[in-house]
PDB file of C-alpha atoms and ligand atoms in Angstrom:
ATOM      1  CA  UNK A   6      -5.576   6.379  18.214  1.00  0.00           C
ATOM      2  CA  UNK A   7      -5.099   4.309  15.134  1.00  0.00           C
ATOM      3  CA  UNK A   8      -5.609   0.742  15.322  1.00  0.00           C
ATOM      4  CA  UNK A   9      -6.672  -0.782  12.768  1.00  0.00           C
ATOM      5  CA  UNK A  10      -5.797  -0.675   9.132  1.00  0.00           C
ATOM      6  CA  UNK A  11      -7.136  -1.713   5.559  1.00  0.00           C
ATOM      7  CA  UNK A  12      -5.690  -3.031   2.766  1.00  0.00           C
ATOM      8  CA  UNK A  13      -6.938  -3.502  -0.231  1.00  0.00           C
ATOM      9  CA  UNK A  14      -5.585  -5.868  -2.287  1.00  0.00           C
ATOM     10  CA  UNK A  15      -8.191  -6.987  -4.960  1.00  0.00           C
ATOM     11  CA  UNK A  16      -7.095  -5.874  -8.441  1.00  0.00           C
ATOM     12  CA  UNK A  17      -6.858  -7.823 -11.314  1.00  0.00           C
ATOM     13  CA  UNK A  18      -2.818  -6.776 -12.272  1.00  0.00           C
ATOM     14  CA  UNK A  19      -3.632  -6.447 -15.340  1.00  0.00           C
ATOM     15  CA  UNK A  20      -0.402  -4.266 -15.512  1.00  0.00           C
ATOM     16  CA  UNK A  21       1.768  -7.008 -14.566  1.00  0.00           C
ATOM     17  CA  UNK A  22       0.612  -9.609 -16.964  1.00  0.00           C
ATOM     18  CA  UNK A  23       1.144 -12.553 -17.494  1.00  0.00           C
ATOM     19  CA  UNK A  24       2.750 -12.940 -14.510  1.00  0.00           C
ATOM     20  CA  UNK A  25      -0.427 -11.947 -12.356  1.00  0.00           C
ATOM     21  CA  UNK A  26      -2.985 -14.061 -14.481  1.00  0.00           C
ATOM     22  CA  UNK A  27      -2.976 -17.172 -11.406  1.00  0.00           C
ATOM     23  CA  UNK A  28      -1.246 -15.315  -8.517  1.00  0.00           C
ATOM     24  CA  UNK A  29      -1.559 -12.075  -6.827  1.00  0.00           C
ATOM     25  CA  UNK A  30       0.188  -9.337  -7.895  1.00  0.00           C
ATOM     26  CA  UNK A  31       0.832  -8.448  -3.954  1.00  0.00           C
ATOM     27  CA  UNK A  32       2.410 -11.364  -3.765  1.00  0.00           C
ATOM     28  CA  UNK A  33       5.199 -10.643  -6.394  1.00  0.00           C
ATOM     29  CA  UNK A  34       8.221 -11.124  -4.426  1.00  0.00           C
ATOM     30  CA  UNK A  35      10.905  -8.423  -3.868  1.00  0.00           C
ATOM     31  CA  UNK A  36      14.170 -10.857  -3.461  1.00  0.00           C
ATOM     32  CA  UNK A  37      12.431 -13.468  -1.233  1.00  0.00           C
ATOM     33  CA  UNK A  38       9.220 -11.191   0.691  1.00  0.00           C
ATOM     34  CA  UNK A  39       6.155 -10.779  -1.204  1.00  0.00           C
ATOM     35  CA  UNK A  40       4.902  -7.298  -1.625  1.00  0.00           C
ATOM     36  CA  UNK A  41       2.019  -7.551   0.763  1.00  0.00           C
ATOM     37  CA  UNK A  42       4.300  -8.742   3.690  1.00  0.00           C
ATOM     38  CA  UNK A  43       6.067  -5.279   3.234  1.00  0.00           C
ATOM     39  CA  UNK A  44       2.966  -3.442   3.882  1.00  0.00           C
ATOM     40  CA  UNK A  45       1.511  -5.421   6.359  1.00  0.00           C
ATOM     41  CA  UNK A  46       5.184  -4.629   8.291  1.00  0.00           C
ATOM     42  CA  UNK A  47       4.717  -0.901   7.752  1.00  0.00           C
ATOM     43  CA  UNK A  48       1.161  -0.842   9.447  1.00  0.00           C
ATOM     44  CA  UNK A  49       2.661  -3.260  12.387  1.00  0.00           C
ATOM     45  CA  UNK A  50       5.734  -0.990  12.818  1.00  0.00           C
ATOM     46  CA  UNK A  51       3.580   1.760  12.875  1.00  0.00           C
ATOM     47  CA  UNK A  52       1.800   0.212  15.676  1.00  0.00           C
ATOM     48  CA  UNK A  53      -1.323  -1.531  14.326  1.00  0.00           C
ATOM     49  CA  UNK A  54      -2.022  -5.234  14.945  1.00  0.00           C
ATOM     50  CA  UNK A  55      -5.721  -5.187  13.364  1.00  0.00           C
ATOM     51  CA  UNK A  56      -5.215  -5.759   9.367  1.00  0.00           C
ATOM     52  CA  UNK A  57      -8.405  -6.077   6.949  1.00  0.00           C
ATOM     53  CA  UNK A  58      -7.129  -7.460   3.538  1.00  0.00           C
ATOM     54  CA  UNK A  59      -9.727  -7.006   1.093  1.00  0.00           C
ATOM     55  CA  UNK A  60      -8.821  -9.493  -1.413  1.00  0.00           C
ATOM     56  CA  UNK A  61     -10.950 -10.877  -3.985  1.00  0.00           C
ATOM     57  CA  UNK A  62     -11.143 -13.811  -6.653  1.00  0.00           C
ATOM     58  CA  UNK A  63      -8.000 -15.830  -7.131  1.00  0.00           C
ATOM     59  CA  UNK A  64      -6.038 -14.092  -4.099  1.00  0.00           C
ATOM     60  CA  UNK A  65      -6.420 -17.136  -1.454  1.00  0.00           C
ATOM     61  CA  UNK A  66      -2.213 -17.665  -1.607  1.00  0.00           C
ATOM     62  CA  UNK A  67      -2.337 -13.937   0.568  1.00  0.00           C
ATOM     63  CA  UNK A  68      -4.177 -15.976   2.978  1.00  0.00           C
ATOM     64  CA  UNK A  69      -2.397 -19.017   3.262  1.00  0.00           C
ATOM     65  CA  UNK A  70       1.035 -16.537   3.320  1.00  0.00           C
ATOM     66  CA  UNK A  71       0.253 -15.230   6.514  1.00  0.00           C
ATOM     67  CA  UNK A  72      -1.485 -18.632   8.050  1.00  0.00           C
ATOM     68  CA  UNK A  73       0.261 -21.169   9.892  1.00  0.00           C
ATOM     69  CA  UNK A  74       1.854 -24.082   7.534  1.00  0.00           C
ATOM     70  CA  UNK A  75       2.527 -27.228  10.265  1.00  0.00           C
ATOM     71  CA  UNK A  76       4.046 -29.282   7.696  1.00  0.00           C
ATOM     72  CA  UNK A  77       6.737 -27.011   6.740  1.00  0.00           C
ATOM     73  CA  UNK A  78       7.494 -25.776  10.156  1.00  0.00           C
ATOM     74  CA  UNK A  79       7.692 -29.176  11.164  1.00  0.00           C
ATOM     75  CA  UNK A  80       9.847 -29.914   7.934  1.00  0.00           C
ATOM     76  CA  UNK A  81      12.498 -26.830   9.199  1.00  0.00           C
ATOM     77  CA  UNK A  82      12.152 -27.748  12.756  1.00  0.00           C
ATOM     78  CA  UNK A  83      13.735 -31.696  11.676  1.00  0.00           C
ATOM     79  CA  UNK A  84      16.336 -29.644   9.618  1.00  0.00           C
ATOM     80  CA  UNK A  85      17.300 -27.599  12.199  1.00  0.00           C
ATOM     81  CA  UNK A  86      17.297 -24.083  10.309  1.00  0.00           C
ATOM     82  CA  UNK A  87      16.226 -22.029  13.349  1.00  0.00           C
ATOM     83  CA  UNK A  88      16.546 -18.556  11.470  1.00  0.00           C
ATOM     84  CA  UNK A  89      14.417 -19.551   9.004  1.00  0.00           C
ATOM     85  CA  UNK A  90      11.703 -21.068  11.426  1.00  0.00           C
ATOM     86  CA  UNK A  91      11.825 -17.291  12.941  1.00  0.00           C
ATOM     87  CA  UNK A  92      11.495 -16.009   9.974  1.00  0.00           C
ATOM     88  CA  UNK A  93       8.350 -18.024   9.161  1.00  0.00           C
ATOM     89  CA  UNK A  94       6.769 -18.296  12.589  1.00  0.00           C
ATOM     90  CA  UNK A  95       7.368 -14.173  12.167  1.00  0.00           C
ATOM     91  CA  UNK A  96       4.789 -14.072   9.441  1.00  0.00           C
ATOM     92  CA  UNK A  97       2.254 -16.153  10.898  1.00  0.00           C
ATOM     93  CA  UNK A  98       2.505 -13.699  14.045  1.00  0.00           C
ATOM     94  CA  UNK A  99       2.477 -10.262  12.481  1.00  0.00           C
ATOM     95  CA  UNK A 100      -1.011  -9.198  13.207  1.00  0.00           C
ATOM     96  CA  UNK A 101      -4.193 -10.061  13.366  1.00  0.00           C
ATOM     97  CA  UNK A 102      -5.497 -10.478   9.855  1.00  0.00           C
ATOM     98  CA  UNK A 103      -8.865 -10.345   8.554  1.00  0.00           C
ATOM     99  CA  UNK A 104      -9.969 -11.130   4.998  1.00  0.00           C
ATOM    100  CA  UNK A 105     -13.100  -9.671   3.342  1.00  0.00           C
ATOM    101  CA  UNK A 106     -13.679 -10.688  -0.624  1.00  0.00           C
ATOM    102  CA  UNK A 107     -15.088  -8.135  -2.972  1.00  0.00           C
ATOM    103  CA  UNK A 108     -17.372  -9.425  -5.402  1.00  0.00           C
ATOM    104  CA  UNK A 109     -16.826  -6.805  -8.184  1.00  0.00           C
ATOM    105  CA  UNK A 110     -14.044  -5.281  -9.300  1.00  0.00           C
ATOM    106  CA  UNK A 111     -15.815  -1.717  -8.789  1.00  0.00           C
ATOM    107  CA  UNK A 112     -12.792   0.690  -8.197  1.00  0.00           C
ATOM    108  CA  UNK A 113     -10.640   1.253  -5.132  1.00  0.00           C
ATOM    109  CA  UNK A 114     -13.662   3.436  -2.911  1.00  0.00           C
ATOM    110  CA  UNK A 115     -15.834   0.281  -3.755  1.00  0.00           C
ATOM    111  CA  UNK A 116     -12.896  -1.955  -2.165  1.00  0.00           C
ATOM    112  CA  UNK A 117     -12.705   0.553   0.903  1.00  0.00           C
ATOM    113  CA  UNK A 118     -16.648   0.231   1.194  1.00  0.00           C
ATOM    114  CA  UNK A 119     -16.602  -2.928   2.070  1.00  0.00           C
ATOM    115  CA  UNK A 120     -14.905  -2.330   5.321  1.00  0.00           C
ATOM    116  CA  UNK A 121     -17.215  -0.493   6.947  1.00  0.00           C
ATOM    117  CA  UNK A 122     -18.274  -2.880   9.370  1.00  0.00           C
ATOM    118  CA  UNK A 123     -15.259  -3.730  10.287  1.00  0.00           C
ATOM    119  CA  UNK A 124     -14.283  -0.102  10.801  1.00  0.00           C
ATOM    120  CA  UNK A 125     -17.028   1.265  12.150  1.00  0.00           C
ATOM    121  CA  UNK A 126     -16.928   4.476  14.187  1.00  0.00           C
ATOM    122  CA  UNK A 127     -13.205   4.484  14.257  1.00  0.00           C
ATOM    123  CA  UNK A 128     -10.446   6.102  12.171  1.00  0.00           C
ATOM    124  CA  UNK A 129      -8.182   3.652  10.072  1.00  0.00           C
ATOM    125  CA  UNK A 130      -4.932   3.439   7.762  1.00  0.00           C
ATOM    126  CA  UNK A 131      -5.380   2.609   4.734  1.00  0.00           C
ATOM    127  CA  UNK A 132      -2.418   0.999   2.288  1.00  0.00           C
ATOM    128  CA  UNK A 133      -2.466   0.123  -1.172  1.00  0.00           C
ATOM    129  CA  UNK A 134      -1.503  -3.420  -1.179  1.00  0.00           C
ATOM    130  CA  UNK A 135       0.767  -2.955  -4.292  1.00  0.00           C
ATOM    131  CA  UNK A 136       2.905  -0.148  -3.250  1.00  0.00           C
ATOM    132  CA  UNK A 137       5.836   0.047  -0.684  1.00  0.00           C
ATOM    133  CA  UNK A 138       7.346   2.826   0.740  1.00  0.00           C
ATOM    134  CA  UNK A 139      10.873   3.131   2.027  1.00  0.00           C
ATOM    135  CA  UNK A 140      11.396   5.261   4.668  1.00  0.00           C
ATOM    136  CA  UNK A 141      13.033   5.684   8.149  1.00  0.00           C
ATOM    137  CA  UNK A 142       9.906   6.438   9.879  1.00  0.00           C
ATOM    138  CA  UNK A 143       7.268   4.034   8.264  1.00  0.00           C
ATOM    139  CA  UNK A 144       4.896   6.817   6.117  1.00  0.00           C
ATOM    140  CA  UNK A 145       1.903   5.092   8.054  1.00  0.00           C
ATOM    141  CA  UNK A 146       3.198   6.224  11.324  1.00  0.00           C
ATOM    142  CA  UNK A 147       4.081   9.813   9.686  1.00  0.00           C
ATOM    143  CA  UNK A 148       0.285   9.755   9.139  1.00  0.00           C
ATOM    144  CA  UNK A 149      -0.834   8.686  12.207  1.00  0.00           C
ATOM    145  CA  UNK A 150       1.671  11.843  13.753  1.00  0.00           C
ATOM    146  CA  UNK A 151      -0.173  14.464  11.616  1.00  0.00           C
ATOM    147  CA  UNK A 152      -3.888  12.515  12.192  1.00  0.00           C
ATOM    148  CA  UNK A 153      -3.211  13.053  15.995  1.00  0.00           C
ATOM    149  CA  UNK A 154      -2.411  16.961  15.278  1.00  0.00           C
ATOM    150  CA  UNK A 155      -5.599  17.482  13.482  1.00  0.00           C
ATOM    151  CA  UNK A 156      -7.706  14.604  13.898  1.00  0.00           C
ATOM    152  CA  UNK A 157      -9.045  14.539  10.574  1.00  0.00           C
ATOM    153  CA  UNK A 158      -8.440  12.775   7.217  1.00  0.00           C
ATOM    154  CA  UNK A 159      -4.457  12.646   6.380  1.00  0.00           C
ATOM    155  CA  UNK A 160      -3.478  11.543   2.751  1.00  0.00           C
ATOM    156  CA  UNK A 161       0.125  10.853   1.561  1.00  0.00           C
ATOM    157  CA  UNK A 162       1.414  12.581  -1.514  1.00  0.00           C
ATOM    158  CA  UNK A 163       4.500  12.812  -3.415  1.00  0.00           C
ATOM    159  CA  UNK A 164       5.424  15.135  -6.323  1.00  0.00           C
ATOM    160  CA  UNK A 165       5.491  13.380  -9.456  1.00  0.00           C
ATOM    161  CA  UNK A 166       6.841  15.018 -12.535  1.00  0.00           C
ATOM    162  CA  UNK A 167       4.165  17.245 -14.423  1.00  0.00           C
ATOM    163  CA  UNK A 168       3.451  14.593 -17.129  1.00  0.00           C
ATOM    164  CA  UNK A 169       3.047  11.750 -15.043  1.00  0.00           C
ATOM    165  CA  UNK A 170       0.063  13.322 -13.162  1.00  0.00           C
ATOM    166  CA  UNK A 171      -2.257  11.763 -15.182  1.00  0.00           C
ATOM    167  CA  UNK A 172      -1.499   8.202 -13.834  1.00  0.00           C
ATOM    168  CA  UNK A 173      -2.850   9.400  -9.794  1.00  0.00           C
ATOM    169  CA  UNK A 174      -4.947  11.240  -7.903  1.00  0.00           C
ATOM    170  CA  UNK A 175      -4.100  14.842  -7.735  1.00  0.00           C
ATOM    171  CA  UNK A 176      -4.701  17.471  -4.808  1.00  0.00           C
ATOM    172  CA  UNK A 177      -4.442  20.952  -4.342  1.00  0.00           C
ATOM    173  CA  UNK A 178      -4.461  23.397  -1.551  1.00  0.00           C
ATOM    174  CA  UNK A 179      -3.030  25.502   1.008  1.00  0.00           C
ATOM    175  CA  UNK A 180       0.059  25.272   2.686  1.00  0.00           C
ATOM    176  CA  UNK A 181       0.055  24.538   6.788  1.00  0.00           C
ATOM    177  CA  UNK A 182       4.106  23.719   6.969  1.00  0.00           C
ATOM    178  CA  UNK A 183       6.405  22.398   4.983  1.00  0.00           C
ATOM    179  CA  UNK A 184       4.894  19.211   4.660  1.00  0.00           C
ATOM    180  CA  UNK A 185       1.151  19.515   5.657  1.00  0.00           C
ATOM    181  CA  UNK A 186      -1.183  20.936   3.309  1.00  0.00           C
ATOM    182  CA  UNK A 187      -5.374  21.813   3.788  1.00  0.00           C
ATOM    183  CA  UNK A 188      -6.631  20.585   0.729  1.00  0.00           C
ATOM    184  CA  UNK A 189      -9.376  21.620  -1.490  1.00  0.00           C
ATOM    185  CA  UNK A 190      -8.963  19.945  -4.774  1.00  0.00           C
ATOM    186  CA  UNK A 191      -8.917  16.266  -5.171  1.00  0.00           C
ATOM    187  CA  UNK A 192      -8.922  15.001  -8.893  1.00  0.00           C
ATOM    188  CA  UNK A 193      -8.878  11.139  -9.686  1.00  0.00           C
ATOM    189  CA  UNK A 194      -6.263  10.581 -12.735  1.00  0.00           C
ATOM    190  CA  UNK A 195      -6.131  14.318 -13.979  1.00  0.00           C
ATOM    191  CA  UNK A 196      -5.128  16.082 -17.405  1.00  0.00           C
ATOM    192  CA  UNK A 197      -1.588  18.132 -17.051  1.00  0.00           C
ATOM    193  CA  UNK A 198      -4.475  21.199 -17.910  1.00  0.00           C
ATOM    194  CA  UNK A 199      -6.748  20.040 -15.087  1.00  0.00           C
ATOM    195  CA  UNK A 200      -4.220  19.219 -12.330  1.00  0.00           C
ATOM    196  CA  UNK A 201      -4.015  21.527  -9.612  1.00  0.00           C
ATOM    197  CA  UNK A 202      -0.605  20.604  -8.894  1.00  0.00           C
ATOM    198  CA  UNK A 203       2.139  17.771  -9.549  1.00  0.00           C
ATOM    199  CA  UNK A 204       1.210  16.749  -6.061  1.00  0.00           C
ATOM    200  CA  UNK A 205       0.145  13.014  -6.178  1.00  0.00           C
ATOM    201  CA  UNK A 206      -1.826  10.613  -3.362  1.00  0.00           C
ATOM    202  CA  UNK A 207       0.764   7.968  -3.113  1.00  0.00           C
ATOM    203  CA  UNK A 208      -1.158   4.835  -2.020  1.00  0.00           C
ATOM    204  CA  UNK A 209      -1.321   5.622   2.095  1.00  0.00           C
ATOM    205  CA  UNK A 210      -4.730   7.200   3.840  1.00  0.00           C
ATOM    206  CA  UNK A 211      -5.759   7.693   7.470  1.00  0.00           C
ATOM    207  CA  UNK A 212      -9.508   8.136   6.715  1.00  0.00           C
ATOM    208  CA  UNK A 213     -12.770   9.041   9.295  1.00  0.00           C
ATOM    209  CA  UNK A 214     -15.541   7.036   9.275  1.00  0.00           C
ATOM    210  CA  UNK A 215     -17.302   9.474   7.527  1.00  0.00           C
ATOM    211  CA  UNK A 216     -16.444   8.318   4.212  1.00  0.00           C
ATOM    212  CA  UNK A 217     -18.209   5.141   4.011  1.00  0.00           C
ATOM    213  CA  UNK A 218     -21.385   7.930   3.694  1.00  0.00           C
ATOM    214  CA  UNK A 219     -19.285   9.698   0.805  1.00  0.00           C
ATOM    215  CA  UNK A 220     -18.988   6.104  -0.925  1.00  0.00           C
ATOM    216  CA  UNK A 221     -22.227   5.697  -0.784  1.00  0.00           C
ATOM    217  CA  UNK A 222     -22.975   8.971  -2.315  1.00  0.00           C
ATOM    218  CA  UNK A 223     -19.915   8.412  -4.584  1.00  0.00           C
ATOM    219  CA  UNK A 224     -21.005   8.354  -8.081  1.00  0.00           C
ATOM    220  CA  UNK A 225     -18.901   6.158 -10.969  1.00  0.00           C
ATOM    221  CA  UNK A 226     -15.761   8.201 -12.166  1.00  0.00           C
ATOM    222  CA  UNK A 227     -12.835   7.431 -14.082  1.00  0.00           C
ATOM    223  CA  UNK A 228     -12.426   3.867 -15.507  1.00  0.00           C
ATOM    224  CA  UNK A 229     -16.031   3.669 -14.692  1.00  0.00           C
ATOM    225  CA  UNK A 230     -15.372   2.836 -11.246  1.00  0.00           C
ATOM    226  CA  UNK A 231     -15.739   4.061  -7.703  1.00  0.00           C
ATOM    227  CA  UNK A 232     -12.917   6.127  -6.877  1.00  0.00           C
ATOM    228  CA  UNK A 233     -11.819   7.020  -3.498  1.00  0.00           C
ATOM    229  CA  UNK A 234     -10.564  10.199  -4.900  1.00  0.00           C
ATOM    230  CA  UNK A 235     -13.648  11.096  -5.513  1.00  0.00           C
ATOM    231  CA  UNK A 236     -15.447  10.334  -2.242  1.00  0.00           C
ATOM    232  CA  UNK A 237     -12.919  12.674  -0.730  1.00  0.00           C
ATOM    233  CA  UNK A 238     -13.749  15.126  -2.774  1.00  0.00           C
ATOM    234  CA  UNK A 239     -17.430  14.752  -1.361  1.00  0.00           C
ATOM    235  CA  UNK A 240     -16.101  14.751   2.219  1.00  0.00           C
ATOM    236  CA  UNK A 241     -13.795  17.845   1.891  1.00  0.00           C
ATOM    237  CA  UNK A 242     -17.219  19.395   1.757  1.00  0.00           C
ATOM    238  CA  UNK A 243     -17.707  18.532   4.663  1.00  0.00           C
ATOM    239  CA  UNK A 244     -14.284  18.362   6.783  1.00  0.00           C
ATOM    240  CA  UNK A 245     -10.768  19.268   6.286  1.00  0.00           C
ATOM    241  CA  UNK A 246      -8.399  16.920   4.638  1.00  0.00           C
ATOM    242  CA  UNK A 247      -4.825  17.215   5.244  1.00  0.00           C
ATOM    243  CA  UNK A 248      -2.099  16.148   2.672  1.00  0.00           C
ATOM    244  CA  UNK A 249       1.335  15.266   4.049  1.00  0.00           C
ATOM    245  CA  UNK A 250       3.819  15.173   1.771  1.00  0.00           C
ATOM    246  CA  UNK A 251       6.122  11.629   2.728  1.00  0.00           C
ATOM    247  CA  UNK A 252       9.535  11.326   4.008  1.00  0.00           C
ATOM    248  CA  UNK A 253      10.544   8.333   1.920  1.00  0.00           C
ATOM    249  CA  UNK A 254      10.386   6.383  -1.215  1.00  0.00           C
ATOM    250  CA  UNK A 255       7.705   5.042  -3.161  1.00  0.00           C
ATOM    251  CA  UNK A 256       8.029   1.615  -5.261  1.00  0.00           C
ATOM    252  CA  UNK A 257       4.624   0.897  -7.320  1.00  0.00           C
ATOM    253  CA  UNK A 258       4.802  -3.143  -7.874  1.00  0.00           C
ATOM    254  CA  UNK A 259       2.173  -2.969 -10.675  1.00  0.00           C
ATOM    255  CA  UNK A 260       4.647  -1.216 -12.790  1.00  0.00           C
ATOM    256  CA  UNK A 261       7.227  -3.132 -14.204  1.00  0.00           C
ATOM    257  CA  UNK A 262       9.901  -0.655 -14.737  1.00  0.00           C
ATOM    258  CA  UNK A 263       9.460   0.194 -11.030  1.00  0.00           C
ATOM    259  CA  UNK A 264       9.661  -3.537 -10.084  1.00  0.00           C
ATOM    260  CA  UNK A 265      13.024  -4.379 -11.205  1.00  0.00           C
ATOM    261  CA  UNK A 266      14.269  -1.256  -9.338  1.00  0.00           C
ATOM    262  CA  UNK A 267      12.469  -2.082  -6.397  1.00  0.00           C
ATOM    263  CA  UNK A 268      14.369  -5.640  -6.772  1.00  0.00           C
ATOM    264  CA  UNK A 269      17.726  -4.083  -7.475  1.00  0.00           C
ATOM    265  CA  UNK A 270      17.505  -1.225  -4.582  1.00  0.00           C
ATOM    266  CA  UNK A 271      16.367  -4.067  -1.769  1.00  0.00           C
ATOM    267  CA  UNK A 272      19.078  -6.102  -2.861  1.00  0.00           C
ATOM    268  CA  UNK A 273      21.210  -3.981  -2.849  1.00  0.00           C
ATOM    269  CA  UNK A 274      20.385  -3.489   0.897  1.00  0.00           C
ATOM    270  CA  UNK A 275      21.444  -6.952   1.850  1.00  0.00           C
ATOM    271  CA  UNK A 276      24.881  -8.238   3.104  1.00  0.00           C
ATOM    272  CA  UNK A 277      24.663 -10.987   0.976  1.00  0.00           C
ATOM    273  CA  UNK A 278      23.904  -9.599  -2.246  1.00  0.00           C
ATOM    274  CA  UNK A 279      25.526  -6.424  -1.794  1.00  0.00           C
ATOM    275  CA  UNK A 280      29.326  -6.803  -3.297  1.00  0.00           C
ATOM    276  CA  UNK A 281      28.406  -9.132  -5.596  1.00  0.00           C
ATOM    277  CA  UNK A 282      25.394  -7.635  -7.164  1.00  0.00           C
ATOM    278  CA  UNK A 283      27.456  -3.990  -7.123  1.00  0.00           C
ATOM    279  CA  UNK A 284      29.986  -5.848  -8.971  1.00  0.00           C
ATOM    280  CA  UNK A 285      27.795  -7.523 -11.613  1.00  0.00           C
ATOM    281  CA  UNK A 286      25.845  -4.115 -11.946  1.00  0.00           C
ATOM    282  CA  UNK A 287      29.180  -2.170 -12.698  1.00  0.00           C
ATOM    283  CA  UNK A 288      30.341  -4.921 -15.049  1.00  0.00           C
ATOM    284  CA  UNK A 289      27.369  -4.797 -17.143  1.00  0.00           C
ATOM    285  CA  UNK A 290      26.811  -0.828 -16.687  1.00  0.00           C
ATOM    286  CA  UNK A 291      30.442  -0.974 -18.511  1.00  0.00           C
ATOM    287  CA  UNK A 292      29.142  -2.741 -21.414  1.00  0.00           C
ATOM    288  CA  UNK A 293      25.870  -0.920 -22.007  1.00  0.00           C
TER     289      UNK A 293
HETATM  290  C1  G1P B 319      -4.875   4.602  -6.972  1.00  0.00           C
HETATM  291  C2  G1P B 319      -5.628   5.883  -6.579  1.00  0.00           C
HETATM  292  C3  G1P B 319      -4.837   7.111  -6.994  1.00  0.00           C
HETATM  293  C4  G1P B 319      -3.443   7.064  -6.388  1.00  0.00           C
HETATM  294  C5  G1P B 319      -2.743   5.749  -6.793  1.00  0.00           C
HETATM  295  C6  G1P B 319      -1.404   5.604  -6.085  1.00  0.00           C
HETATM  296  O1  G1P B 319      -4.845   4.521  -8.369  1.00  0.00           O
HETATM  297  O2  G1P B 319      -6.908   5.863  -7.178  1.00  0.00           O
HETATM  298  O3  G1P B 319      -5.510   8.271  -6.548  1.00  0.00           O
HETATM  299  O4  G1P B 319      -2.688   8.162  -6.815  1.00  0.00           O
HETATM  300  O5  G1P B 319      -3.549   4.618  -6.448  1.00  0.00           O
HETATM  301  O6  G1P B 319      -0.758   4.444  -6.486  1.00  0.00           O
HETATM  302  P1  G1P B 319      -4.432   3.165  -9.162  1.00  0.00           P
HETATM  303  O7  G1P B 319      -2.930   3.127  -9.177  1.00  0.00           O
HETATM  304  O8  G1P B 319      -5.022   2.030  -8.398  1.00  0.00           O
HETATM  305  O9  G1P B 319      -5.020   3.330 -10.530  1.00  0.00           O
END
């Protein structure tokens, strides 16, 4: 059983400057949602109410996004706009939400580290607070279905083309189905000569409690931080890891490029915006 998940939210954004210098980049919005909200509805639809944000310096707005605001419910309750007090009492009802800061910016398995207390003993979901995935079945719960198979570590790839590979963590292994692979290479951020596939972790984990021992014994890596590549790496040592390759698709927010798309496609999903966005897109697609 999975109940509780992690999210680590703490980077910088450097990526998404200047827009990220005062405000999170997970809470860029995508139409009217911020980022984070997106994730934090994949873990709940995937049926886990316990969240741990780790967030860090200048990320207090995640907090006060999922708290309770009085004055503005208050405000919409006088104006009558019940959908919209839904919408908002929604948020502030999601989960249970727990914030832990980290002090350094040490590198995602640093970030992880630090919620070993609040994880202890159990397995958890983890999701990269920057990165949404749309699917039919929510990729967490696709996780959780192939953690219950083999009760060990699940992580969620995607293939990526060949020259990209250098931008994620890269695994390698043997087939167990179509989707499910046994892993036993794990490379943080590889060369196209060093990668053992175009296989790429894409932001979701259902880790063991075992790795907060493999942080510990998880030397610097790449960018000089703690990579959770890397403790995996140590752990496969020790257990199997499973890869699942994900029904669904992957928006990074940190990327611009992939921002604007991510914008576009959710619009596009929308009553409202859906004719007359398709129309302005085909106008201006005529003109390019
Ligand atoms: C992190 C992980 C990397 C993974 C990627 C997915 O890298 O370290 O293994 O492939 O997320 O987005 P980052 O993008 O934080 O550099």
């Amino acid at each position: 059983m999975i109940k509780k998940a992690v999210i680590p939210a703490a980077g910088f954004g450097t990526r998404f400057l200047p827009a990220t210098k005062a405000q999170p980049k997970e809470m860029l919005p995508i139409i009217d949602t911020p980022v984070i909200q997106y994730v934090v509805q994949e873990a709940v639809d995937s049926g886990i109410e316990d969240i741990l944000i780790i967030t860090g310096r200048g990320k207090r707005s995640i907090e006060d996004h999922f708290d309770k605001n009085f004055e503005l419910e208050s405000r919409i309750i006088e104006k009558e706009e019940e959908a919209l007090y839904t919408q908002i009492r929604h948020i502030e009802d999601m989960a249970n939400i727990h914030y832990i800061r980290q002090k350094e910016l040490n590198g995602l398995g640093d970030a992880i580290s630090y919620a070993k207390d609040h994880c202890a003993g159990e397995p958890f979901a983890v999701l990269l607070g920057d990165t949404i995935i749309d699917s039919v079945i929510p990729v967490t719960q696709q996780m959780i279905d192939v953690y219950n198979q083999f009760q060990q570590t699940v992580i969620a790839v995607e293939t990526v083309p060949r020259d990209k590979v250098s931008r994620y963590g890269i695994v390698g292994g043997e087939k167990v189905s179509d989707t499910i692979m046994k892993l036993d290479q794990l490379i943080e951020k590889p060369s196209i000569q060093e990668a053992p596939s175009n296989l790429a972790i894409a932001g979701r984990y259902i880790l063991t409690p075992q790795i907060f021992d493999a942080l510990e014994k998880t030397a610097r890596g790449k960018g000089n931080e703690i990579q959770l590549t890397d403790a995996l790496r140590i752990l496969q040592k020790q257990e199997s890891l499973y890869s699942i390759t994900i029904e669904g698709k992957r928006y990074d927010i940190g990327n611009k490029l992939d921002y604007i798309k991510t914008t576009i496609e959710y619009a596009l999903k929308r009553d409202e915006f859906k004719k007359p966005l398709s129309d302005f897109i085909k106008d201006i697609a005529s003109k390019i």
